[in-house]
CSV table of C-alpha atoms in Angstrom, one decimal:
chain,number,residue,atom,x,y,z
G,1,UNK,CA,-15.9,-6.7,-53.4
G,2,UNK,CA,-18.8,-5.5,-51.7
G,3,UNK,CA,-18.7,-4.5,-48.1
G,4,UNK,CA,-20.5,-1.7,-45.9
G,5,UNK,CA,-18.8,1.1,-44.3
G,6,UNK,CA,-18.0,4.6,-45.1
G,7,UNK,CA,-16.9,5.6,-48.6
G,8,UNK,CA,-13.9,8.0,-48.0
G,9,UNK,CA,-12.3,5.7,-45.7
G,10,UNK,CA,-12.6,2.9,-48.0
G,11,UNK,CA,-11.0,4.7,-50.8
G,12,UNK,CA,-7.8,5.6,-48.4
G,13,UNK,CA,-7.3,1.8,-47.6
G,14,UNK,CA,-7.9,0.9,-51.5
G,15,UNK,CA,-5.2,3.9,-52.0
G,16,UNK,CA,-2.8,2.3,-49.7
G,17,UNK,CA,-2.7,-1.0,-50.6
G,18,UNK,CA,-2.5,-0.2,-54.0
G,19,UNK,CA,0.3,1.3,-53.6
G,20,UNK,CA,1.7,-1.8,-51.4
G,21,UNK,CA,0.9,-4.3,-54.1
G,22,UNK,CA,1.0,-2.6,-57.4
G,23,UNK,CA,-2.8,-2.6,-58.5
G,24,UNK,CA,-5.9,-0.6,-59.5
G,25,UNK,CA,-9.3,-0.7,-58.5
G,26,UNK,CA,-12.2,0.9,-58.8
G,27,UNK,CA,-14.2,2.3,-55.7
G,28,UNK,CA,-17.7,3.1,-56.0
G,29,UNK,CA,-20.7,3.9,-53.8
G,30,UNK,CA,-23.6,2.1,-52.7
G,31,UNK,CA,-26.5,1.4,-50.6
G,32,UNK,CA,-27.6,-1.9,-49.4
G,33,UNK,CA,-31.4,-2.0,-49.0
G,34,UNK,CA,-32.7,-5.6,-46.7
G,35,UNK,CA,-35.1,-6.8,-45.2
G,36,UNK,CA,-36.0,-4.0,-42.2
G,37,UNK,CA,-32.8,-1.7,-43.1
G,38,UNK,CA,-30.3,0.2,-45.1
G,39,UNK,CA,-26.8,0.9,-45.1
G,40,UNK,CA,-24.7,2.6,-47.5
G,41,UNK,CA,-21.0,0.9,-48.7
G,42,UNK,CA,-19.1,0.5,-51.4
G,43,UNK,CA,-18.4,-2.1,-54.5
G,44,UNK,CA,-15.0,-2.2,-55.1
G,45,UNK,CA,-13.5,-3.5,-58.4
G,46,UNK,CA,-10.5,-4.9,-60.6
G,47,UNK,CA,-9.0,-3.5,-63.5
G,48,UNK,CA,-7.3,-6.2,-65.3
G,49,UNK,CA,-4.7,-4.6,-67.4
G,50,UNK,CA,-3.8,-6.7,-70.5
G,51,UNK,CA,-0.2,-5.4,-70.1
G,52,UNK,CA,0.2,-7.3,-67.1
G,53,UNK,CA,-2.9,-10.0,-66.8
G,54,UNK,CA,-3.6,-12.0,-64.1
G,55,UNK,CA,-6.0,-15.4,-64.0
G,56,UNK,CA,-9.4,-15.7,-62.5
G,57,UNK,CA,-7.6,-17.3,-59.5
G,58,UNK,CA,-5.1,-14.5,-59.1
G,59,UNK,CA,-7.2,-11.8,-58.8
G,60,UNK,CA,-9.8,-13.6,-56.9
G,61,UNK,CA,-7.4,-14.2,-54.5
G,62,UNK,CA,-5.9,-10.4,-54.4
G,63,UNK,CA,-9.3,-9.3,-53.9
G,64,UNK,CA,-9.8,-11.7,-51.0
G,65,UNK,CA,-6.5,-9.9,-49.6
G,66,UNK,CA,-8.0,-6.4,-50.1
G,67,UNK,CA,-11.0,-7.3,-48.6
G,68,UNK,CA,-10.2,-8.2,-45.5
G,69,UNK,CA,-8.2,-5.2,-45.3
G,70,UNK,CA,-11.2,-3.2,-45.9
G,71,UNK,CA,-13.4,-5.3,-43.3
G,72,UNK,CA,-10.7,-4.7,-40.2
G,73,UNK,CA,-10.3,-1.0,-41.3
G,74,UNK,CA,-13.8,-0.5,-42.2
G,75,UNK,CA,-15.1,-2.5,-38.4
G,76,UNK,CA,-16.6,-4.5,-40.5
G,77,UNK,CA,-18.1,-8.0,-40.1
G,78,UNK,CA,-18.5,-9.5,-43.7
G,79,UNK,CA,-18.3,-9.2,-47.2
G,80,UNK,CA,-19.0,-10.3,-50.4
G,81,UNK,CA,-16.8,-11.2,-53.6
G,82,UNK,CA,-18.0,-10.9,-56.6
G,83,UNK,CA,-16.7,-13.2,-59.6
G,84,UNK,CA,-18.0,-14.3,-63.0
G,85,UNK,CA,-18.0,-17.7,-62.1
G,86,UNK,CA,-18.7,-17.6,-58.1
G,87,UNK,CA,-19.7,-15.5,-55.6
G,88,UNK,CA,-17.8,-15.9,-52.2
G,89,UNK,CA,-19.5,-14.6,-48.6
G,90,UNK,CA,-16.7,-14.1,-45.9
G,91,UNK,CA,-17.9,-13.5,-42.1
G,92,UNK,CA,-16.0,-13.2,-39.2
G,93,UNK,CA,-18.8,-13.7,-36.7
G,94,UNK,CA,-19.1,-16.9,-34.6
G,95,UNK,CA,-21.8,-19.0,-35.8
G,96,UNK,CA,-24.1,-20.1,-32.5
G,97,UNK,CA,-23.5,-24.2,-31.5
């Protein structure tokens, strides 16, 4: 997951909804450098634990869940997931008619 916002709040929501779902991720900082700006964010990422594996679909879909956590909590208006095969852009803004 990538998504802007401010790291020590995005760790606390990762905390808590770990804790809700029974998971582990990885939370780690980042800056976003584009065209006229920068903003700083995080990358946030699954451990798949071969004691208890979960499919491509599975987790892309548990990471869909934690993101949009993390885009309410974080006032947020997109984000990106990462996957080896796919990359999905999520965006709660209206698009203009």
């Amino acid at each position: 997951i990538f998504i802007a916002g401010d790291l020590q709040q995005a760790k606390q929501v990762c905390r808590e909804w770990c804790m809700e779902v029974g998971a582990c991720v990885t939370v780690d900082p980042v800056d976003y450098i584009y065209t006229g700006g920068e903003e700083a964010g995080v990358r946030v990422g699954f451990i798949n634990y071969p004691r208890s594996p979960a499919d491509a679909d599975t987790l892309m879909s548990r990471a869909g869940a934690l993101a949009d956590r993390l885009m309410h909590q974080l006032c947020q208006h997109s984000y990106s997931i990462v996957g080896p095969e796919r990359t999905i852009w999520f965006s709660r803004r209206q698009v203009a008619p």
